[in-house]
mmCIF file of C-alpha atoms and ligand atoms in Angstrom:
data_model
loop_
_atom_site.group_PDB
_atom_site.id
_atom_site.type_symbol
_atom_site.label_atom_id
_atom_site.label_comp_id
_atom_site.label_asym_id
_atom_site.label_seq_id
_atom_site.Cartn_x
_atom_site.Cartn_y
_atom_site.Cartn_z
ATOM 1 C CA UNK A 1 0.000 0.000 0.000
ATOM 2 C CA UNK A 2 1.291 3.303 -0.526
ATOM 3 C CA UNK A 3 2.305 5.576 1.407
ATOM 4 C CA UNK A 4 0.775 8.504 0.439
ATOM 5 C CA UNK A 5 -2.911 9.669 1.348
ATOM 6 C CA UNK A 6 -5.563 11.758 -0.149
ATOM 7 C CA UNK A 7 -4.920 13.781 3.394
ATOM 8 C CA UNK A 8 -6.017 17.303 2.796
ATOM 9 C CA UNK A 9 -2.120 18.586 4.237
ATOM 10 C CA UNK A 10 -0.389 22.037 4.498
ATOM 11 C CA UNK A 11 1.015 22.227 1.349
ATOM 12 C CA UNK A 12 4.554 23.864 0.075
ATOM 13 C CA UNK A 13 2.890 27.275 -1.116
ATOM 14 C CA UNK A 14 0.736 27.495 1.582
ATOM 15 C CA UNK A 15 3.480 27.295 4.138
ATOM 16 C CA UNK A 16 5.407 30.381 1.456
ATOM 17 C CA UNK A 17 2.143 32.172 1.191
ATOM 18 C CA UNK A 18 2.207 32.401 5.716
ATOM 19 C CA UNK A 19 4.896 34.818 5.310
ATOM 20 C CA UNK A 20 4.042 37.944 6.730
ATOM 21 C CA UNK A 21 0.389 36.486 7.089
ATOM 22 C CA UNK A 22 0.886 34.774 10.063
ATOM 23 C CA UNK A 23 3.448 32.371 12.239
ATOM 24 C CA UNK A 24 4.569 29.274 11.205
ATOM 25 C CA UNK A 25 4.137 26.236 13.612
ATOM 26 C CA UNK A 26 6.436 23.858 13.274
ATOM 27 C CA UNK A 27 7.619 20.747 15.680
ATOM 28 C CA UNK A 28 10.144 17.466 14.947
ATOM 29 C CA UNK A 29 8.151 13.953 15.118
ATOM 30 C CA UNK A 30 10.237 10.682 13.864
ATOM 31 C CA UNK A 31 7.192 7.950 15.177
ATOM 32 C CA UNK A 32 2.974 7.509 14.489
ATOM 33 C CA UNK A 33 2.173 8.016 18.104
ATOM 34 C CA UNK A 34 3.858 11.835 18.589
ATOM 35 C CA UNK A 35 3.081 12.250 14.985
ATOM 36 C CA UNK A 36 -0.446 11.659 15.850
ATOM 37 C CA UNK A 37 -0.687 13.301 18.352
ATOM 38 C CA UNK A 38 1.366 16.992 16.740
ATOM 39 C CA UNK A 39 -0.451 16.851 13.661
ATOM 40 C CA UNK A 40 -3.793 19.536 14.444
ATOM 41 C CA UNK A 41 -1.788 22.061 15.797
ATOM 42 C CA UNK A 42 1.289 22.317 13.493
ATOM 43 C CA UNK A 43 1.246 23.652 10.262
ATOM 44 C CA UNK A 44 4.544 21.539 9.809
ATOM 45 C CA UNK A 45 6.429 18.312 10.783
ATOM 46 C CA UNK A 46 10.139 18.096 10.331
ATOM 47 C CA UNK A 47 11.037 14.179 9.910
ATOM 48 C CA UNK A 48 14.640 15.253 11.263
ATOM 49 C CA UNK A 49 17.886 13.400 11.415
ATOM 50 C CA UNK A 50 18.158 14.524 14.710
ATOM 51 C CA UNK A 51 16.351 11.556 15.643
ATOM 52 C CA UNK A 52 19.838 10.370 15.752
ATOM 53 C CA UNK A 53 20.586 11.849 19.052
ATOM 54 C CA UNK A 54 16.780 11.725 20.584
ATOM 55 C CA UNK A 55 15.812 8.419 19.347
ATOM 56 C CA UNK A 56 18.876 6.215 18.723
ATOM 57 C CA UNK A 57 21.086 7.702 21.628
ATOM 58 C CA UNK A 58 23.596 8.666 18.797
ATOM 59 C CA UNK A 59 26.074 11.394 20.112
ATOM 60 C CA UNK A 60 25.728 13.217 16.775
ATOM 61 C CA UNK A 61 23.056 13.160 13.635
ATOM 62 C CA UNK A 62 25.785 11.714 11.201
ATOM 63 C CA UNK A 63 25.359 7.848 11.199
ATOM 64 C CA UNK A 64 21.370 8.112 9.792
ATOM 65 C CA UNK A 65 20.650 6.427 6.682
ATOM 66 C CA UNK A 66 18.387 7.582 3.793
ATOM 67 C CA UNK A 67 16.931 4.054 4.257
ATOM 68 C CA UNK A 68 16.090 5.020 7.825
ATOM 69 C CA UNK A 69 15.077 8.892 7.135
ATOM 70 C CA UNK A 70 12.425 7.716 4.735
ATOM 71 C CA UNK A 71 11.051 4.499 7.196
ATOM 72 C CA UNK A 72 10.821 7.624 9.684
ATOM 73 C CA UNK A 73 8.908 9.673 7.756
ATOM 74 C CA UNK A 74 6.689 6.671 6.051
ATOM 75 C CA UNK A 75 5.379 6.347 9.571
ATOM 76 C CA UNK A 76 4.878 10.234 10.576
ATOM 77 C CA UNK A 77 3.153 10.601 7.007
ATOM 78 C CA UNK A 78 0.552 7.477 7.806
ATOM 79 C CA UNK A 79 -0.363 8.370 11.023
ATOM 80 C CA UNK A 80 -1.040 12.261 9.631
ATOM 81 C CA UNK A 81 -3.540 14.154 7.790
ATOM 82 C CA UNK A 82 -2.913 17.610 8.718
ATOM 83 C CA UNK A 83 0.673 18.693 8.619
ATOM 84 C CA UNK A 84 2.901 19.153 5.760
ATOM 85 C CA UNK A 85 5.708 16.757 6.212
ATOM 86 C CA UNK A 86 9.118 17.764 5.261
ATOM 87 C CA UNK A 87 12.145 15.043 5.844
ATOM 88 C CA UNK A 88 15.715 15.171 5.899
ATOM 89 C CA UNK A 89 18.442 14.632 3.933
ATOM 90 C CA UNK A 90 21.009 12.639 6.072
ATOM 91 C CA UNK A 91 24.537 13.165 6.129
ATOM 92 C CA UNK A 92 26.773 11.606 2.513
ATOM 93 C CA UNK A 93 23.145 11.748 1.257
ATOM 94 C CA UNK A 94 23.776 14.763 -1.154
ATOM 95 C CA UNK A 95 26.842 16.293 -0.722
ATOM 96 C CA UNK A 96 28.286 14.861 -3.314
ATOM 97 C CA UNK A 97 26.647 15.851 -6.129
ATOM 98 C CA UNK A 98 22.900 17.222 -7.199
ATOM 99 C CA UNK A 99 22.459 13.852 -9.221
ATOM 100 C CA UNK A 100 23.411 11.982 -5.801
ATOM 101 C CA UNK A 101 21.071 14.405 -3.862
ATOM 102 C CA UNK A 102 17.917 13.695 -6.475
ATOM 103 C CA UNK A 103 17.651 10.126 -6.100
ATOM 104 C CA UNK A 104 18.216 10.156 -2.520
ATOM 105 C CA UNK A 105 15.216 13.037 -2.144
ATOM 106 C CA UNK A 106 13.344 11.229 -4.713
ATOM 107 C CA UNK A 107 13.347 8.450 -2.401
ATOM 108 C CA UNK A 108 12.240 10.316 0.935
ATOM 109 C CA UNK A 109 9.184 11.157 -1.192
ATOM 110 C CA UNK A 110 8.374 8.395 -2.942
ATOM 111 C CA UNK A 111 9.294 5.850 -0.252
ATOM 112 C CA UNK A 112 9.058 8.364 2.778
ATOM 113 C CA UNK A 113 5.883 10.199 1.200
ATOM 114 C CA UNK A 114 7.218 13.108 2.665
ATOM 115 C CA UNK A 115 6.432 16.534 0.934
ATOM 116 C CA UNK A 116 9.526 17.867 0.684
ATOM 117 C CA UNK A 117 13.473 17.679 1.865
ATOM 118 C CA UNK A 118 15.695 19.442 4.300
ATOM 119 C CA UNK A 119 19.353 19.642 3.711
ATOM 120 C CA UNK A 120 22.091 21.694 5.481
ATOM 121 C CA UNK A 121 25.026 23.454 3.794
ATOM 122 C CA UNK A 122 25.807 27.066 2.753
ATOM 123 C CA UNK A 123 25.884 28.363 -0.838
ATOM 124 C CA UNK A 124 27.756 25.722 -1.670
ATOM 125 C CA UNK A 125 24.915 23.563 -1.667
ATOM 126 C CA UNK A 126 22.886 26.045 -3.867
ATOM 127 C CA UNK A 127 22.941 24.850 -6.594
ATOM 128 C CA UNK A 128 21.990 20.956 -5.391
ATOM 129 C CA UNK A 129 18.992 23.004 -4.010
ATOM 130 C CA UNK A 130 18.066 23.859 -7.508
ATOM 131 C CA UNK A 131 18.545 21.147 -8.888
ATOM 132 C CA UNK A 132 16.499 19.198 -6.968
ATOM 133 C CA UNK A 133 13.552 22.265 -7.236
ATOM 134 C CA UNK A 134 13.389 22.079 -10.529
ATOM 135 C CA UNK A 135 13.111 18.840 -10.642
ATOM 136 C CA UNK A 136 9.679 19.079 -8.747
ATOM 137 C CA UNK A 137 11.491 18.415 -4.748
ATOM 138 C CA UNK A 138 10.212 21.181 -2.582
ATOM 139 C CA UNK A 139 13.560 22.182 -0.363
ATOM 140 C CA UNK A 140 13.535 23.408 2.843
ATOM 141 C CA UNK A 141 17.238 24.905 3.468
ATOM 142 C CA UNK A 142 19.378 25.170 6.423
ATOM 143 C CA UNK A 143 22.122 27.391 7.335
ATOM 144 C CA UNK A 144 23.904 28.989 10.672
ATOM 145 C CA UNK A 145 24.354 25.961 13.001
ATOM 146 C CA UNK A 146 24.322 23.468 10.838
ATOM 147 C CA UNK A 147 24.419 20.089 12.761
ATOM 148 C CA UNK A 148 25.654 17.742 10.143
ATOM 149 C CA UNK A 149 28.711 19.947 9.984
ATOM 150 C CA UNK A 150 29.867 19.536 13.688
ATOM 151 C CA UNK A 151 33.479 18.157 13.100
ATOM 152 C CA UNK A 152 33.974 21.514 10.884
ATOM 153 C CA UNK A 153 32.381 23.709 13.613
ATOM 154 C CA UNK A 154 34.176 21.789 16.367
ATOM 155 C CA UNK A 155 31.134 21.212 18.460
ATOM 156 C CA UNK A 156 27.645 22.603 18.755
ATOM 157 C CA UNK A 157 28.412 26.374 18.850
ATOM 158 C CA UNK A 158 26.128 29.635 18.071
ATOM 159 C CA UNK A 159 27.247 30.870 14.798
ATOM 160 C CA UNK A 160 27.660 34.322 12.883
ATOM 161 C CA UNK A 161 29.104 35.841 16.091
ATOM 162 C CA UNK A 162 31.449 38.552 13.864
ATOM 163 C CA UNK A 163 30.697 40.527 11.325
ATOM 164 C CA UNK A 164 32.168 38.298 8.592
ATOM 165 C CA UNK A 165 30.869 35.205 9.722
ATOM 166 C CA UNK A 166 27.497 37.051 9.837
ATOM 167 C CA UNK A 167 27.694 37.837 6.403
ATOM 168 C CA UNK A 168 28.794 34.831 5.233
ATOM 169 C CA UNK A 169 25.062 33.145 7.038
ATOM 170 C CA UNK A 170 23.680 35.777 5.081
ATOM 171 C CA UNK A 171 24.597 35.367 1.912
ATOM 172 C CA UNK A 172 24.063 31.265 2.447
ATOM 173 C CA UNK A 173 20.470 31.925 3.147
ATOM 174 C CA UNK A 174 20.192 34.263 -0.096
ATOM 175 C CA UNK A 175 21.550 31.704 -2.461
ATOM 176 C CA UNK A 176 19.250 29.084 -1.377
ATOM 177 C CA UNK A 177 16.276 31.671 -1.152
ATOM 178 C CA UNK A 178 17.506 32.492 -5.192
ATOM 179 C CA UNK A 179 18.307 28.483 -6.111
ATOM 180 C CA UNK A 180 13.729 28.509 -5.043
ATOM 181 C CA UNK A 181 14.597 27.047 -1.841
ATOM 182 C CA UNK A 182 10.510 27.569 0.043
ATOM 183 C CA UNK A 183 12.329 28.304 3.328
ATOM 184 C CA UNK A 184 14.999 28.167 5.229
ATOM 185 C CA UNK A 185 15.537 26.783 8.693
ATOM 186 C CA UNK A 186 17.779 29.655 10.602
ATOM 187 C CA UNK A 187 19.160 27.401 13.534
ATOM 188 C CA UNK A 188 21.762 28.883 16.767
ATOM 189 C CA UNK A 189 22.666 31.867 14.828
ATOM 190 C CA UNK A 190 22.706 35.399 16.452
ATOM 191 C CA UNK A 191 19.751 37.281 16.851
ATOM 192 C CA UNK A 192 20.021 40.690 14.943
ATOM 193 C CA UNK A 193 21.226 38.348 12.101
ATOM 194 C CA UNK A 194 18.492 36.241 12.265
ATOM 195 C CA UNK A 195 16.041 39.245 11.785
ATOM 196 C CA UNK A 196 18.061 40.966 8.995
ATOM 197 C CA UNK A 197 17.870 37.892 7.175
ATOM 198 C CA UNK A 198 14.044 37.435 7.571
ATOM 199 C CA UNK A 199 13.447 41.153 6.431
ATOM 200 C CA UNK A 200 15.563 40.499 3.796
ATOM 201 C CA UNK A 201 14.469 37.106 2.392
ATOM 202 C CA UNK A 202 11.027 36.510 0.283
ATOM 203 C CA UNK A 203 10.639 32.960 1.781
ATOM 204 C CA UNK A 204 9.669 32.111 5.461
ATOM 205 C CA UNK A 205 12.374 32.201 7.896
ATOM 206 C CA UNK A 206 11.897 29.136 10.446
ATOM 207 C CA UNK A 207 14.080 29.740 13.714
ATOM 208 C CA UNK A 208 15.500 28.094 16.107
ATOM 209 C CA UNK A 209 17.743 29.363 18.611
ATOM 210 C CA UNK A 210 17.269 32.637 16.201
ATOM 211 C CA UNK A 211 14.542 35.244 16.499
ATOM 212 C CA UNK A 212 10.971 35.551 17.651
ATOM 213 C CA UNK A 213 11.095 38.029 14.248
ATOM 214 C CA UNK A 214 11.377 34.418 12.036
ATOM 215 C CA UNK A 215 8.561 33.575 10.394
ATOM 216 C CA UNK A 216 8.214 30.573 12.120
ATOM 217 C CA UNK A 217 9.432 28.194 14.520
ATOM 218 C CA UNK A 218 10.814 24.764 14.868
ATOM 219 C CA UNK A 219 12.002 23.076 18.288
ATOM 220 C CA UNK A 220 12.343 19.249 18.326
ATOM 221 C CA UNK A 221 9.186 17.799 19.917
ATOM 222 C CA UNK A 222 11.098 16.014 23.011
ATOM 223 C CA UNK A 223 12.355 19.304 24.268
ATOM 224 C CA UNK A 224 9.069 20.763 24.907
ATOM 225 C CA UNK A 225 7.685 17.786 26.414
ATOM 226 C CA UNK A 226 10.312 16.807 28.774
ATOM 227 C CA UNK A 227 11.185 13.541 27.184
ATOM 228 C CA UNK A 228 14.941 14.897 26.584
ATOM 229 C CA UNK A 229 16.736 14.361 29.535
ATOM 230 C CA UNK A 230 17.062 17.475 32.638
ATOM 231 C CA UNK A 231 19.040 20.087 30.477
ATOM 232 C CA UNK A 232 16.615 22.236 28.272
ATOM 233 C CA UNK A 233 18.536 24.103 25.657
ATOM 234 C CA UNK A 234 18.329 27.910 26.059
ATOM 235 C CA UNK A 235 16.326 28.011 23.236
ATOM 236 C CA UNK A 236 13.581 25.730 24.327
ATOM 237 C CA UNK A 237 11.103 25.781 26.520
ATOM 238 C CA UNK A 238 9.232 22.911 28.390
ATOM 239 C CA UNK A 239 5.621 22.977 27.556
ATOM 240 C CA UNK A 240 4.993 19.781 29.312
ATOM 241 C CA UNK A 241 6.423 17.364 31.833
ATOM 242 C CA UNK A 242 4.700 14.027 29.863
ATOM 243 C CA UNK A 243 8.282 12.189 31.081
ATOM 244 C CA UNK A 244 6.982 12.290 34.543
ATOM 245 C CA UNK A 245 3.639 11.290 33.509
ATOM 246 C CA UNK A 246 5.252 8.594 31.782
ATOM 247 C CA UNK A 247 7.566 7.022 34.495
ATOM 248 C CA UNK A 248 4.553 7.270 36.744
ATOM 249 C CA UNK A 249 2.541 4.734 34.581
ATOM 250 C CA UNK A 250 5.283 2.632 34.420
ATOM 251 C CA UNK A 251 5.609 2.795 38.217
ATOM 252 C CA UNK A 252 2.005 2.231 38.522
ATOM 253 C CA UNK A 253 2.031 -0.606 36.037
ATOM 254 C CA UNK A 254 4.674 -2.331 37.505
ATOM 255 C CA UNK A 255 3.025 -2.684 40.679
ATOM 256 C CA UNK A 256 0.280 -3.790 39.995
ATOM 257 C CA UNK A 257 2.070 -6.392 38.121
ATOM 258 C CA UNK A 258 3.436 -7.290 41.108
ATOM 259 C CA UNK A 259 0.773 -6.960 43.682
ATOM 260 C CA UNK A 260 -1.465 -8.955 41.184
ATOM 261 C CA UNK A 261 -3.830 -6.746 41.107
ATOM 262 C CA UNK A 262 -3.422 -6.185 36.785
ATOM 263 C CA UNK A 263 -4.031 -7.999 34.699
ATOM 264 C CA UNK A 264 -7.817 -9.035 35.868
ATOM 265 C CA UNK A 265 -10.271 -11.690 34.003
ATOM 266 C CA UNK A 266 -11.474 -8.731 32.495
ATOM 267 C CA UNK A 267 -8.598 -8.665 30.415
ATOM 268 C CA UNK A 268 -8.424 -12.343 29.536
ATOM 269 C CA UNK A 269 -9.897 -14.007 27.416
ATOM 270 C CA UNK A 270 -11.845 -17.056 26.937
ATOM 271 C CA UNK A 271 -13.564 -16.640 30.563
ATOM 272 C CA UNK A 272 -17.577 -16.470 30.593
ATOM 273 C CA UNK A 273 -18.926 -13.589 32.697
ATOM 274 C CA UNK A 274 -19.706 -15.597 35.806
ATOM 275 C CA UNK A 275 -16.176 -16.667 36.463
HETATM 276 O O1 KIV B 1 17.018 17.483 12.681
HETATM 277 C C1 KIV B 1 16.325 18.359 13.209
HETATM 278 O O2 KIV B 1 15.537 18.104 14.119
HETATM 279 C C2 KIV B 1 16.474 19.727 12.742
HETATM 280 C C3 KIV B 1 15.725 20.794 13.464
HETATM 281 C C4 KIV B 1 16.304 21.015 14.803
HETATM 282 C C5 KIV B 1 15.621 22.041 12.691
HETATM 283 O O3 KIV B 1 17.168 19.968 11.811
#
């Protein structure tokens, strides 16, 4: 059966058309049941690679597969109707050439059913992202910290801090914008920057770690629930604590496992009514 669904979604142009309209809502989700439960309120769901870190452990988003990106967002697209899914492009997926970077977005859509890709790099990567858009694969870029790149950066570090480095984010995010790029994810970069760039851009800013001036927002869906660990990024915020709520159950579950008092006959079966 295939993946995709006569869902009425959030489509590409829609998401372009929010700019200046109104905010863009956007959260992570890599499995059905959080992708279930996202998809009304979020006018976007971003199949990222950083379920490398939050669902595999990984200490770093470079080991995912394309194989594994699209199995991710097979399942976030099936359990969905609402959102507009957009997937990403793992790490060796495209780098190497737009031809590489086609049939490995090709598959994320045809296999993953997502409705478009995310890939990181700066205007280097330009003119993969046009390739690939005029080819009929909606792209999502991303510049400033750019994850996949951590052995360059030397860690997870805020970028654009001088001037130079500042303009270079700048002029990343304009090539991409100009190579029809629908948006671009702005991600640990300074604030001022972040703003200049979504005044100065005709496609939707989406920030994180950047501005509240973006045009939208992304934070991966663990933060805000609590399911990440004790240390909240400083650009996060914890709209729920549903890890507490979760160990509880478990607590609760296992003792009533062990004071016998779950399972009951109710939840067996093969036992008539009077027994
Ligand atoms: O992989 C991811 O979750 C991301 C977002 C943090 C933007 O790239």
């Amino acid at each position: 059966m295939s993946v995709h669904s006569q869902a009425k979604r959030v489509t590409v142009p829609q998401l372009v058309a929010a700019k200046g309209e109104r905010k863009i809502a956007a959260l992570t989700a890599y499995i059905a049941p959080i992708a279930r439960l996202l998809d009304e309120a979020v006018d976007m769901l971003l199949v990222g690679d950083s379920t490398a870190m939050v669902g595999y452990a990984m200490p770093d988003t470079l080991s995912m597969t394309v194989e594994m990106m699209a199995a991710h967002s097979a399942a976030v697209v099936r359990a969905t109707r609402h959102a507009c899914v957009i997937a990403d492009m793992p790490f060796g997926s495209y780098q190497q050439s737009p031809a590489q970077a086609f049939a490995n977005a090709a598959t994320l859509l045809s296999a993953g059913g997502a409705s478009g890709v995310k890939l990181e790099g700066g205007q280097a990567l330009a003119d993969t992202t046009l390739f690939l858009v005029e080819r009929g694969i909606p792209v999502l870029a991303h510049v400033g910290l750019m994850p996949q790149y951590v052995n360059t950066m030397g860690g997870f570090k805020a970028q654009g801090m001088t001037e130079a480095a500042a303009r270079r984010i700048m002029d990343d995010a304009r090539a991409h914008a100009q190579a029809g790029a629908f948006g671009v994810v702005l991600e640990g970069i300074s604030e001022p920057l972040a703003r200049e760039i979504t005044a100065a851009l005709p496609i939707p800013t989406i920030g994180i770690g950047a501005s509240p001036a973006c045009d939208g927002q992304i934070l991966v869906t663990e933060d805000i629930l609590g399911l990440s660990g004790e240390r909240i990024p400083k650009f996060a915020r914890r709209f729920a604590d549903a890890g507490q709520v979760i160990q509880q159950a478990a607590r609760d579950y296992a003792q009533s496992v062990r004071e016998e008092t779950f399972p009951t006959l109710t939840h067996c079966f093969g036992v008539r009514s009077e027994q």
